[in-house]
PDB file of C-alpha atoms in Angstrom:
ATOM      1  CA  UNK F   1      -0.146  -0.263   0.098  1.00 51.00           C
ATOM      2  CA  UNK F   2       2.825   2.913   0.744  1.00 51.00           C
ATOM      3  CA  UNK F   3       4.740   1.756  -1.796  1.00 50.00           C
ATOM      4  CA  UNK F   4       1.653   2.608  -3.874  1.00 56.00           C
ATOM      5  CA  UNK F   5       1.458   5.996  -3.226  1.00 56.00           C
ATOM      6  CA  UNK F   6       2.718   8.825  -4.870  1.00 54.00           C
ATOM      7  CA  UNK F   7       5.674  10.442  -3.713  1.00 51.00           C
ATOM      8  CA  UNK F   8       4.629  13.361  -0.939  1.00 51.00           C
ATOM      9  CA  UNK F   9       1.778  11.363   0.223  1.00 55.00           C
ATOM     10  CA  UNK F  10       3.438   8.400   1.864  1.00 53.00           C
ATOM     11  CA  UNK F  11       3.557   8.314   5.452  1.00 49.00           C
ATOM     12  CA  UNK F  12       6.017   9.065   7.914  1.00 48.00           C
ATOM     13  CA  UNK F  13       8.321   6.126   9.348  1.00 44.00           C
ATOM     14  CA  UNK F  14       7.659   5.042  12.744  1.00 43.00           C
ATOM     15  CA  UNK F  15       4.062   7.165  12.563  1.00 45.00           C
ATOM     16  CA  UNK F  16       1.771   4.441  12.904  1.00 43.00           C
ATOM     17  CA  UNK F  17      -0.750   2.474  10.740  1.00 39.00           C
ATOM     18  CA  UNK F  18      -1.078  -0.864   9.734  1.00 35.00           C
ATOM     19  CA  UNK F  19      -2.937  -2.522   7.085  1.00 32.00           C
ATOM     20  CA  UNK F  20      -6.183  -2.758   9.114  1.00 32.00           C
ATOM     21  CA  UNK F  21      -6.675  -6.667   9.915  1.00 31.00           C
ATOM     22  CA  UNK F  22      -6.866  -6.697  13.380  1.00 30.00           C
ATOM     23  CA  UNK F  23      -3.184  -5.672  14.144  1.00 29.00           C
ATOM     24  CA  UNK F  24      -2.674  -3.633  17.656  1.00 31.00           C
ATOM     25  CA  UNK F  25      -1.863   0.059  16.193  1.00 40.00           C
ATOM     26  CA  UNK F  26       1.422   1.365  16.944  1.00 42.00           C
ATOM     27  CA  UNK F  27       0.774   4.369  19.750  1.00 60.00           C
ATOM     28  CA  UNK F  28       1.020   7.602  17.920  1.00 73.00           C
ATOM     29  CA  UNK F  29       1.956   9.026  22.178  1.00 85.00           C
ATOM     30  CA  UNK F  30       4.105  11.930  21.752  1.00 89.00           C
ATOM     31  CA  UNK F  31       4.263  12.659  25.412  1.00 87.00           C
ATOM     32  CA  UNK F  32       6.636  15.929  25.196  1.00 91.00           C
ATOM     33  CA  UNK F  33       3.680  17.730  23.162  1.00 94.00           C
ATOM     34  CA  UNK F  34       1.929  20.027  25.330  1.00 96.00           C
ATOM     35  CA  UNK F  35      -1.870  19.521  25.598  1.00 96.00           C
ATOM     36  CA  UNK F  36      -1.394  23.720  23.787  1.00 98.00           C
ATOM     37  CA  UNK F  37       1.227  23.331  21.418  1.00 97.00           C
ATOM     38  CA  UNK F  38      -1.891  19.904  20.321  1.00 97.00           C
ATOM     39  CA  UNK F  39      -4.461  22.161  20.088  1.00 98.00           C
ATOM     40  CA  UNK F  40      -2.242  24.596  17.478  1.00 98.00           C
ATOM     41  CA  UNK F  41      -1.336  21.715  15.520  1.00 98.00           C
ATOM     42  CA  UNK F  42      -4.852  20.974  15.129  1.00 98.00           C
ATOM     43  CA  UNK F  43      -6.253  24.681  14.199  1.00 99.00           C
ATOM     44  CA  UNK F  44      -3.682  24.477  11.545  1.00 99.00           C
ATOM     45  CA  UNK F  45      -4.675  21.370   9.977  1.00 98.00           C
ATOM     46  CA  UNK F  46      -8.047  22.978   9.657  1.00 98.00           C
ATOM     47  CA  UNK F  47      -6.094  26.098   8.287  1.00 98.00           C
ATOM     48  CA  UNK F  48      -4.295  24.117   5.881  1.00 98.00           C
ATOM     49  CA  UNK F  49      -7.902  22.122   5.219  1.00 98.00           C
ATOM     50  CA  UNK F  50      -9.599  25.238   4.209  1.00 98.00           C
ATOM     51  CA  UNK F  51      -6.553  26.781   2.489  1.00 98.00           C
ATOM     52  CA  UNK F  52      -7.081  22.947   0.017  1.00 98.00           C
ATOM     53  CA  UNK F  53      -3.868  22.600   1.145  1.00 98.00           C
ATOM     54  CA  UNK F  54      -4.183  18.933   2.600  1.00 98.00           C
ATOM     55  CA  UNK F  55      -0.664  16.931   2.980  1.00 97.00           C
ATOM     56  CA  UNK F  56       0.054  20.050   4.955  1.00 98.00           C
ATOM     57  CA  UNK F  57      -3.457  19.473   6.380  1.00 98.00           C
ATOM     58  CA  UNK F  58      -2.118  15.709   7.016  1.00 97.00           C
ATOM     59  CA  UNK F  59       0.739  16.909   8.543  1.00 97.00           C
ATOM     60  CA  UNK F  60      -1.044  19.225  11.297  1.00 97.00           C
ATOM     61  CA  UNK F  61      -3.857  16.843  12.038  1.00 98.00           C
ATOM     62  CA  UNK F  62      -1.331  13.737  12.170  1.00 96.00           C
ATOM     63  CA  UNK F  63       1.030  16.265  14.934  1.00 96.00           C
ATOM     64  CA  UNK F  64      -1.939  16.648  16.713  1.00 97.00           C
ATOM     65  CA  UNK F  65      -3.522  13.164  16.566  1.00 96.00           C
ATOM     66  CA  UNK F  66      -0.112  12.560  18.720  1.00 95.00           C
ATOM     67  CA  UNK F  67      -0.969  14.488  21.824  1.00 95.00           C
ATOM     68  CA  UNK F  68      -2.717  13.436  25.584  1.00 94.00           C
ATOM     69  CA  UNK F  69      -6.030  15.370  24.732  1.00 95.00           C
ATOM     70  CA  UNK F  70      -8.118  12.682  23.518  1.00 94.00           C
ATOM     71  CA  UNK F  71     -10.875  14.922  22.872  1.00 95.00           C
ATOM     72  CA  UNK F  72      -8.154  16.217  19.836  1.00 96.00           C
ATOM     73  CA  UNK F  73      -6.489  13.618  19.147  1.00 96.00           C
ATOM     74  CA  UNK F  74      -9.815  11.809  17.803  1.00 96.00           C
ATOM     75  CA  UNK F  75     -11.073  14.209  15.719  1.00 96.00           C
ATOM     76  CA  UNK F  76      -7.335  14.838  14.718  1.00 97.00           C
ATOM     77  CA  UNK F  77      -6.908  11.046  13.976  1.00 97.00           C
ATOM     78  CA  UNK F  78     -10.156  11.206  12.345  1.00 97.00           C
ATOM     79  CA  UNK F  79      -9.531  14.331   9.669  1.00 98.00           C
ATOM     80  CA  UNK F  80      -5.652  13.278   8.922  1.00 98.00           C
ATOM     81  CA  UNK F  81      -8.567  10.206   7.190  1.00 98.00           C
ATOM     82  CA  UNK F  82     -10.812  12.761   5.741  1.00 98.00           C
ATOM     83  CA  UNK F  83      -7.369  14.387   3.903  1.00 98.00           C
ATOM     84  CA  UNK F  84      -6.652  11.007   2.372  1.00 98.00           C
ATOM     85  CA  UNK F  85     -10.064  10.488   0.894  1.00 98.00           C
ATOM     86  CA  UNK F  86     -10.506  13.901  -0.216  1.00 98.00           C
ATOM     87  CA  UNK F  87      -7.310  12.813  -2.743  1.00 98.00           C
ATOM     88  CA  UNK F  88      -8.469   9.364  -3.077  1.00 97.00           C
ATOM     89  CA  UNK F  89     -12.179  10.937  -3.876  1.00 96.00           C
ATOM     90  CA  UNK F  90     -10.374  13.705  -6.411  1.00 97.00           C
ATOM     91  CA  UNK F  91      -8.029  11.744  -8.055  1.00 97.00           C
ATOM     92  CA  UNK F  92     -11.159   9.567  -9.415  1.00 96.00           C
ATOM     93  CA  UNK F  93     -13.462  12.043 -10.225  1.00 96.00           C
ATOM     94  CA  UNK F  94     -10.686  13.560 -12.297  1.00 96.00           C
ATOM     95  CA  UNK F  95     -10.294  10.441 -14.095  1.00 95.00           C
ATOM     96  CA  UNK F  96     -13.939  10.174 -14.768  1.00 95.00           C
ATOM     97  CA  UNK F  97     -14.334  13.499 -15.776  1.00 95.00           C
ATOM     98  CA  UNK F  98     -16.408  14.848 -12.812  1.00 95.00           C
ATOM     99  CA  UNK F  99     -16.511  18.032 -10.444  1.00 95.00           C
ATOM    100  CA  UNK F 100     -12.812  17.865  -9.338  1.00 96.00           C
ATOM    101  CA  UNK F 101     -10.634  20.867  -7.945  1.00 97.00           C
ATOM    102  CA  UNK F 102      -7.241  21.613  -9.419  1.00 97.00           C
ATOM    103  CA  UNK F 103      -6.111  24.457  -6.540  1.00 96.00           C
ATOM    104  CA  UNK F 104      -6.115  20.598  -4.013  1.00 96.00           C
ATOM    105  CA  UNK F 105      -2.159  20.601  -3.201  1.00 96.00           C
ATOM    106  CA  UNK F 106      -0.987  17.809  -3.703  1.00 96.00           C
ATOM    107  CA  UNK F 107      -2.554  17.424  -6.858  1.00 96.00           C
ATOM    108  CA  UNK F 108      -5.057  14.088  -8.663  1.00 96.00           C
ATOM    109  CA  UNK F 109      -1.572  11.053  -9.403  1.00 95.00           C
ATOM    110  CA  UNK F 110      -2.088  10.300 -13.048  1.00 90.00           C
ATOM    111  CA  UNK F 111      -3.017   6.244 -12.100  1.00 95.00           C
ATOM    112  CA  UNK F 112      -5.699   4.677 -10.678  1.00 95.00           C
ATOM    113  CA  UNK F 113      -3.163   2.767  -9.094  1.00 95.00           C
ATOM    114  CA  UNK F 114      -1.953   5.644  -7.123  1.00 96.00           C
ATOM    115  CA  UNK F 115      -5.839   6.829  -6.098  1.00 96.00           C
ATOM    116  CA  UNK F 116      -7.018   3.769  -4.717  1.00 96.00           C
ATOM    117  CA  UNK F 117      -3.767   3.381  -2.913  1.00 97.00           C
ATOM    118  CA  UNK F 118      -4.612   7.078  -1.045  1.00 97.00           C
ATOM    119  CA  UNK F 119      -8.431   5.731  -0.486  1.00 97.00           C
ATOM    120  CA  UNK F 120      -6.963   2.324   0.972  1.00 97.00           C
ATOM    121  CA  UNK F 121      -5.054   4.630   3.524  1.00 97.00           C
ATOM    122  CA  UNK F 122      -7.842   6.677   3.773  1.00 98.00           C
ATOM    123  CA  UNK F 123      -9.368   3.851   5.379  1.00 97.00           C
ATOM    124  CA  UNK F 124      -6.480   2.181   7.450  1.00 96.00           C
ATOM    125  CA  UNK F 125      -6.221   5.244   8.972  1.00 97.00           C
ATOM    126  CA  UNK F 126     -10.063   5.594   9.528  1.00 97.00           C
ATOM    127  CA  UNK F 127     -10.122   1.926  11.402  1.00 95.00           C
ATOM    128  CA  UNK F 128      -7.639   3.244  13.301  1.00 94.00           C
ATOM    129  CA  UNK F 129      -9.761   6.428  14.735  1.00 95.00           C
ATOM    130  CA  UNK F 130     -11.979   4.154  15.310  1.00 94.00           C
ATOM    131  CA  UNK F 131     -10.100   1.236  17.313  1.00 93.00           C
ATOM    132  CA  UNK F 132      -8.407   3.826  19.038  1.00 93.00           C
ATOM    133  CA  UNK F 133     -11.676   5.830  19.980  1.00 94.00           C
ATOM    134  CA  UNK F 134     -14.947   3.840  19.619  1.00 93.00           C
ATOM    135  CA  UNK F 135     -17.550   5.855  21.219  1.00 92.00           C
ATOM    136  CA  UNK F 136     -15.812   9.045  18.605  1.00 94.00           C
ATOM    137  CA  UNK F 137     -18.637   9.640  16.620  1.00 93.00           C
ATOM    138  CA  UNK F 138     -15.902  11.612  14.499  1.00 94.00           C
ATOM    139  CA  UNK F 139     -13.881   8.967  13.926  1.00 96.00           C
ATOM    140  CA  UNK F 140     -16.766   6.512  12.761  1.00 94.00           C
ATOM    141  CA  UNK F 141     -17.791   8.434  10.643  1.00 95.00           C
ATOM    142  CA  UNK F 142     -14.408   8.388   9.550  1.00 97.00           C
ATOM    143  CA  UNK F 143     -14.677   4.686   8.074  1.00 96.00           C
ATOM    144  CA  UNK F 144     -18.122   5.563   6.953  1.00 94.00           C
ATOM    145  CA  UNK F 145     -16.910   8.473   4.810  1.00 95.00           C
ATOM    146  CA  UNK F 146     -13.713   6.469   3.738  1.00 96.00           C
ATOM    147  CA  UNK F 147     -15.362   2.928   2.544  1.00 94.00           C
ATOM    148  CA  UNK F 148     -17.712   5.526   0.706  1.00 91.00           C
ATOM    149  CA  UNK F 149     -14.964   6.579  -1.166  1.00 94.00           C
ATOM    150  CA  UNK F 150     -13.152   3.633  -1.984  1.00 94.00           C
ATOM    151  CA  UNK F 151     -16.336   2.068  -2.670  1.00 91.00           C
ATOM    152  CA  UNK F 152     -16.066   4.071  -5.937  1.00 91.00           C
ATOM    153  CA  UNK F 153     -12.693   2.142  -6.692  1.00 93.00           C
ATOM    154  CA  UNK F 154     -13.909  -1.126  -5.830  1.00 88.00           C
ATOM    155  CA  UNK F 155     -16.051  -4.026  -7.642  1.00 82.00           C
ATOM    156  CA  UNK F 156     -20.299  -4.072  -7.657  1.00 77.00           C
ATOM    157  CA  UNK F 157     -20.023  -7.270  -4.558  1.00 78.00           C
ATOM    158  CA  UNK F 158     -17.661  -4.715  -2.143  1.00 83.00           C
ATOM    159  CA  UNK F 159     -19.026  -1.811  -3.193  1.00 80.00           C
ATOM    160  CA  UNK F 160     -22.624  -3.436  -2.158  1.00 77.00           C
ATOM    161  CA  UNK F 161     -21.163  -4.308   1.311  1.00 81.00           C
ATOM    162  CA  UNK F 162     -19.585  -1.646   1.821  1.00 85.00           C
ATOM    163  CA  UNK F 163     -22.805  -0.020   1.763  1.00 84.00           C
ATOM    164  CA  UNK F 164     -24.306  -2.092   4.682  1.00 84.00           C
ATOM    165  CA  UNK F 165     -20.817  -1.465   6.612  1.00 87.00           C
ATOM    166  CA  UNK F 166     -21.994   2.221   6.075  1.00 90.00           C
ATOM    167  CA  UNK F 167     -25.373   2.244   6.279  1.00 88.00           C
ATOM    168  CA  UNK F 168     -24.729   0.162  10.152  1.00 89.00           C
ATOM    169  CA  UNK F 169     -21.882   2.648  10.925  1.00 91.00           C
ATOM    170  CA  UNK F 170     -24.620   6.235  10.420  1.00 93.00           C
ATOM    171  CA  UNK F 171     -27.400   4.666  12.363  1.00 91.00           C
ATOM    172  CA  UNK F 172     -25.092   3.964  14.802  1.00 92.00           C
ATOM    173  CA  UNK F 173     -23.488   6.915  14.806  1.00 94.00           C
ATOM    174  CA  UNK F 174     -26.945   8.461  15.242  1.00 96.00           C
ATOM    175  CA  UNK F 175     -28.215   6.489  17.637  1.00 93.00           C
ATOM    176  CA  UNK F 176     -25.652   6.969  20.029  1.00 91.00           C
ATOM    177  CA  UNK F 177     -24.316  11.214  19.091  1.00 94.00           C
ATOM    178  CA  UNK F 178     -27.893  12.399  17.960  1.00 96.00           C
ATOM    179  CA  UNK F 179     -26.828  16.326  17.407  1.00 97.00           C
ATOM    180  CA  UNK F 180     -24.470  14.872  15.043  1.00 97.00           C
ATOM    181  CA  UNK F 181     -24.478  16.331  11.778  1.00 98.00           C
ATOM    182  CA  UNK F 182     -22.229  14.989   9.307  1.00 97.00           C
ATOM    183  CA  UNK F 183     -24.292  11.906  10.745  1.00 96.00           C
ATOM    184  CA  UNK F 184     -27.557  12.401   9.601  1.00 98.00           C
ATOM    185  CA  UNK F 185     -25.903  13.805   6.328  1.00 98.00           C
ATOM    186  CA  UNK F 186     -24.379  10.430   5.740  1.00 96.00           C
ATOM    187  CA  UNK F 187     -27.723   8.985   6.387  1.00 94.00           C
ATOM    188  CA  UNK F 188     -29.616  11.284   3.875  1.00 96.00           C
ATOM    189  CA  UNK F 189     -26.666  10.383   1.136  1.00 94.00           C
ATOM    190  CA  UNK F 190     -27.333   6.192   1.537  1.00 89.00           C
ATOM    191  CA  UNK F 191     -30.532   6.384   0.969  1.00 91.00           C
ATOM    192  CA  UNK F 192     -30.720   9.292  -1.666  1.00 92.00           C
ATOM    193  CA  UNK F 193     -28.544   7.479  -3.660  1.00 87.00           C
ATOM    194  CA  UNK F 194     -30.472   3.281  -2.991  1.00 82.00           C
ATOM    195  CA  UNK F 195     -33.329   4.964  -3.770  1.00 83.00           C
ATOM    196  CA  UNK F 196     -32.575   6.366  -7.309  1.00 77.00           C
ATOM    197  CA  UNK F 197     -31.740   2.213  -8.665  1.00 69.00           C
ATOM    198  CA  UNK F 198     -34.589   1.131 -10.384  1.00 63.00           C
ATOM    199  CA  UNK F 199     -36.699  -2.241  -9.037  1.00 62.00           C
ATOM    200  CA  UNK F 200     -34.282  -4.134 -11.632  1.00 62.00           C
ATOM    201  CA  UNK F 201     -30.952  -3.177 -10.161  1.00 59.00           C
ATOM    202  CA  UNK F 202     -32.265  -3.373  -6.597  1.00 59.00           C
ATOM    203  CA  UNK F 203     -33.569  -7.386  -7.544  1.00 60.00           C
ATOM    204  CA  UNK F 204     -29.992  -7.733  -8.090  1.00 59.00           C
ATOM    205  CA  UNK F 205     -27.798  -6.186  -5.493  1.00 58.00           C
ATOM    206  CA  UNK F 206     -30.710  -7.656  -3.384  1.00 59.00           C
ATOM    207  CA  UNK F 207     -30.862 -11.250  -4.516  1.00 52.00           C
ATOM    208  CA  UNK F 208     -27.255 -11.455  -5.229  1.00 48.00           C
ATOM    209  CA  UNK F 209     -24.901  -9.073  -3.129  1.00 49.00           C
ATOM    210  CA  UNK F 210     -27.078  -9.295  -0.095  1.00 55.00           C
ATOM    211  CA  UNK F 211     -27.973  -5.973  -0.270  1.00 58.00           C
ATOM    212  CA  UNK F 212     -30.216  -3.838   1.839  1.00 62.00           C
ATOM    213  CA  UNK F 213     -31.510  -1.591  -0.832  1.00 59.00           C
ATOM    214  CA  UNK F 214     -34.840  -1.934  -0.737  1.00 58.00           C
ATOM    215  CA  UNK F 215     -34.958   0.101   2.783  1.00 72.00           C
ATOM    216  CA  UNK F 216     -34.013   3.113   1.080  1.00 78.00           C
ATOM    217  CA  UNK F 217     -36.821   6.033   1.399  1.00 87.00           C
ATOM    218  CA  UNK F 218     -36.354   9.317  -0.423  1.00 92.00           C
ATOM    219  CA  UNK F 219     -38.509  10.041   2.121  1.00 93.00           C
ATOM    220  CA  UNK F 220     -35.799   9.545   4.441  1.00 94.00           C
ATOM    221  CA  UNK F 221     -33.260  11.164   2.650  1.00 96.00           C
ATOM    222  CA  UNK F 222     -34.862  14.427   3.097  1.00 98.00           C
ATOM    223  CA  UNK F 223     -35.902  14.202   6.741  1.00 98.00           C
ATOM    224  CA  UNK F 224     -31.921  13.487   7.406  1.00 98.00           C
ATOM    225  CA  UNK F 225     -30.917  16.674   5.525  1.00 98.00           C
ATOM    226  CA  UNK F 226     -33.789  18.471   7.058  1.00 98.00           C
ATOM    227  CA  UNK F 227     -32.523  17.677  10.146  1.00 98.00           C
ATOM    228  CA  UNK F 228     -28.334  17.655   9.590  1.00 98.00           C
ATOM    229  CA  UNK F 229     -28.867  21.521   8.487  1.00 99.00           C
ATOM    230  CA  UNK F 230     -31.575  21.920  11.730  1.00 98.00           C
ATOM    231  CA  UNK F 231     -27.903  20.932  13.302  1.00 98.00           C
ATOM    232  CA  UNK F 232     -25.720  23.128  11.332  1.00 98.00           C
ATOM    233  CA  UNK F 233     -27.978  25.668   8.933  1.00 98.00           C
ATOM    234  CA  UNK F 234     -24.232  27.259   7.917  1.00 97.00           C
ATOM    235  CA  UNK F 235     -22.497  23.779   6.045  1.00 98.00           C
ATOM    236  CA  UNK F 236     -23.170  24.374   2.555  1.00 97.00           C
ATOM    237  CA  UNK F 237     -23.055  20.575   2.282  1.00 97.00           C
ATOM    238  CA  UNK F 238     -26.480  19.229   3.788  1.00 98.00           C
ATOM    239  CA  UNK F 239     -28.439  22.357   1.406  1.00 98.00           C
ATOM    240  CA  UNK F 240     -26.831  21.257  -2.086  1.00 96.00           C
ATOM    241  CA  UNK F 241     -27.322  16.895  -1.580  1.00 96.00           C
ATOM    242  CA  UNK F 242     -30.787  18.335  -0.310  1.00 98.00           C
ATOM    243  CA  UNK F 243     -31.074  20.498  -3.352  1.00 97.00           C
ATOM    244  CA  UNK F 244     -30.331  16.764  -5.133  1.00 96.00           C
ATOM    245  CA  UNK F 245     -33.282  14.871  -3.186  1.00 96.00           C
ATOM    246  CA  UNK F 246     -35.968  17.483  -4.091  1.00 97.00           C
ATOM    247  CA  UNK F 247     -34.701  18.145  -7.873  1.00 96.00           C
ATOM    248  CA  UNK F 248     -35.120  14.487  -8.711  1.00 94.00           C
ATOM    249  CA  UNK F 249     -38.917  13.993  -6.554  1.00 95.00           C
ATOM    250  CA  UNK F 250     -39.441  16.979  -9.377  1.00 96.00           C
ATOM    251  CA  UNK F 251     -39.864  19.647  -6.772  1.00 97.00           C
ATOM    252  CA  UNK F 252     -37.452  22.240  -8.107  1.00 96.00           C
ATOM    253  CA  UNK F 253     -38.824  25.121  -6.464  1.00 97.00           C
ATOM    254  CA  UNK F 254     -37.428  24.046  -3.041  1.00 97.00           C
ATOM    255  CA  UNK F 255     -34.342  22.246  -4.936  1.00 97.00           C
ATOM    256  CA  UNK F 256     -33.585  26.799  -6.066  1.00 96.00           C
ATOM    257  CA  UNK F 257     -34.303  27.637  -3.119  1.00 97.00           C
ATOM    258  CA  UNK F 258     -31.147  25.459  -1.286  1.00 97.00           C
ATOM    259  CA  UNK F 259     -29.337  25.900  -3.567  1.00 96.00           C
ATOM    260  CA  UNK F 260     -29.972  29.930  -3.382  1.00 96.00           C
ATOM    261  CA  UNK F 261     -29.474  29.270   0.351  1.00 97.00           C
ATOM    262  CA  UNK F 262     -26.016  27.175   0.047  1.00 96.00           C
ATOM    263  CA  UNK F 263     -24.562  29.601  -1.657  1.00 95.00           C
ATOM    264  CA  UNK F 264     -24.730  32.189   0.564  1.00 95.00           C
ATOM    265  CA  UNK F 265     -22.212  29.176   2.794  1.00 97.00           C
ATOM    266  CA  UNK F 266     -18.929  29.191   3.914  1.00 95.00           C
ATOM    267  CA  UNK F 267     -16.116  27.094   2.275  1.00 95.00           C
ATOM    268  CA  UNK F 268     -14.942  25.417   4.781  1.00 95.00           C
ATOM    269  CA  UNK F 269     -13.285  22.510   3.059  1.00 97.00           C
ATOM    270  CA  UNK F 270     -12.687  20.187  -0.248  1.00 97.00           C
ATOM    271  CA  UNK F 271     -15.693  18.808   0.049  1.00 96.00           C
ATOM    272  CA  UNK F 272     -18.111  21.987   0.014  1.00 96.00           C
ATOM    273  CA  UNK F 273     -15.691  23.315  -3.055  1.00 96.00           C
ATOM    274  CA  UNK F 274     -16.599  20.763  -4.791  1.00 96.00           C
ATOM    275  CA  UNK F 275     -20.608  20.486  -3.439  1.00 93.00           C
ATOM    276  CA  UNK F 276     -20.234  24.334  -4.352  1.00 93.00           C
ATOM    277  CA  UNK F 277     -19.402  24.050  -7.713  1.00 94.00           C
ATOM    278  CA  UNK F 278     -21.641  21.406  -8.402  1.00 91.00           C
ATOM    279  CA  UNK F 279     -23.974  23.383  -7.052  1.00 88.00           C
ATOM    280  CA  UNK F 280     -23.414  26.009  -9.249  1.00 88.00           C
ATOM    281  CA  UNK F 281     -23.257  23.871 -12.345  1.00 86.00           C
ATOM    282  CA  UNK F 282     -26.502  22.886 -11.116  1.00 79.00           C
ATOM    283  CA  UNK F 283     -28.165  26.664 -10.964  1.00 73.00           C
TER     284      UNK F 283
END
């Protein structure tokens, strides 16, 4: 896996990791790191992420994950996974001629193998986060997000398996932390994507892959996104994704209303950048 990563995207030696097969994870703890410095690293990571300098962000989040305060280390480790997740998705989107961001540093790699390696690294880090901080909704959400992105590099059977795991993880996050807006967002996205499939595709998934696709509901998707917006009204991605569901339901007035509201929101990271670009294109 590490050999497949592009130059400059490989983790530092001794920085933790593993192959996510149930092994004990090496400790990231840095006994010399104070909580104040840990917080500074985390805030620096957020600033780099906003500026789309994802590997600079990853390095800061990795340092923050080694600090003494678990309340900082847990989201730092989740966000470390997210940087690789976003890099992997940007690589996939460019190759698939979808909306991708040309401003990200580093730029997307040239080969599918390298893009997939980034997505695998994201899942490896997310699994570490979930194992280290099992009660953190952010770490569990990192697993769901990494699975969703890695699915784009996977075969159909693996996609269905990952989809089922995403749904289970998302429902568990909401059950334990109902105020997690991204948990509701993830649930809304799952129901929207699955409900869009035609009956024949659903039957194949159910009969051959044991997927949960017949549980999907557009109404649940709408309610989930509305809940996410209620919790975090300033988050752009919730509004644009809800607009997509309204458009699919034929309610164009509500779709345009959500898009207009989204354009007033802050662009906080790569996901917000790409979703806003998609929203502008749809508008």
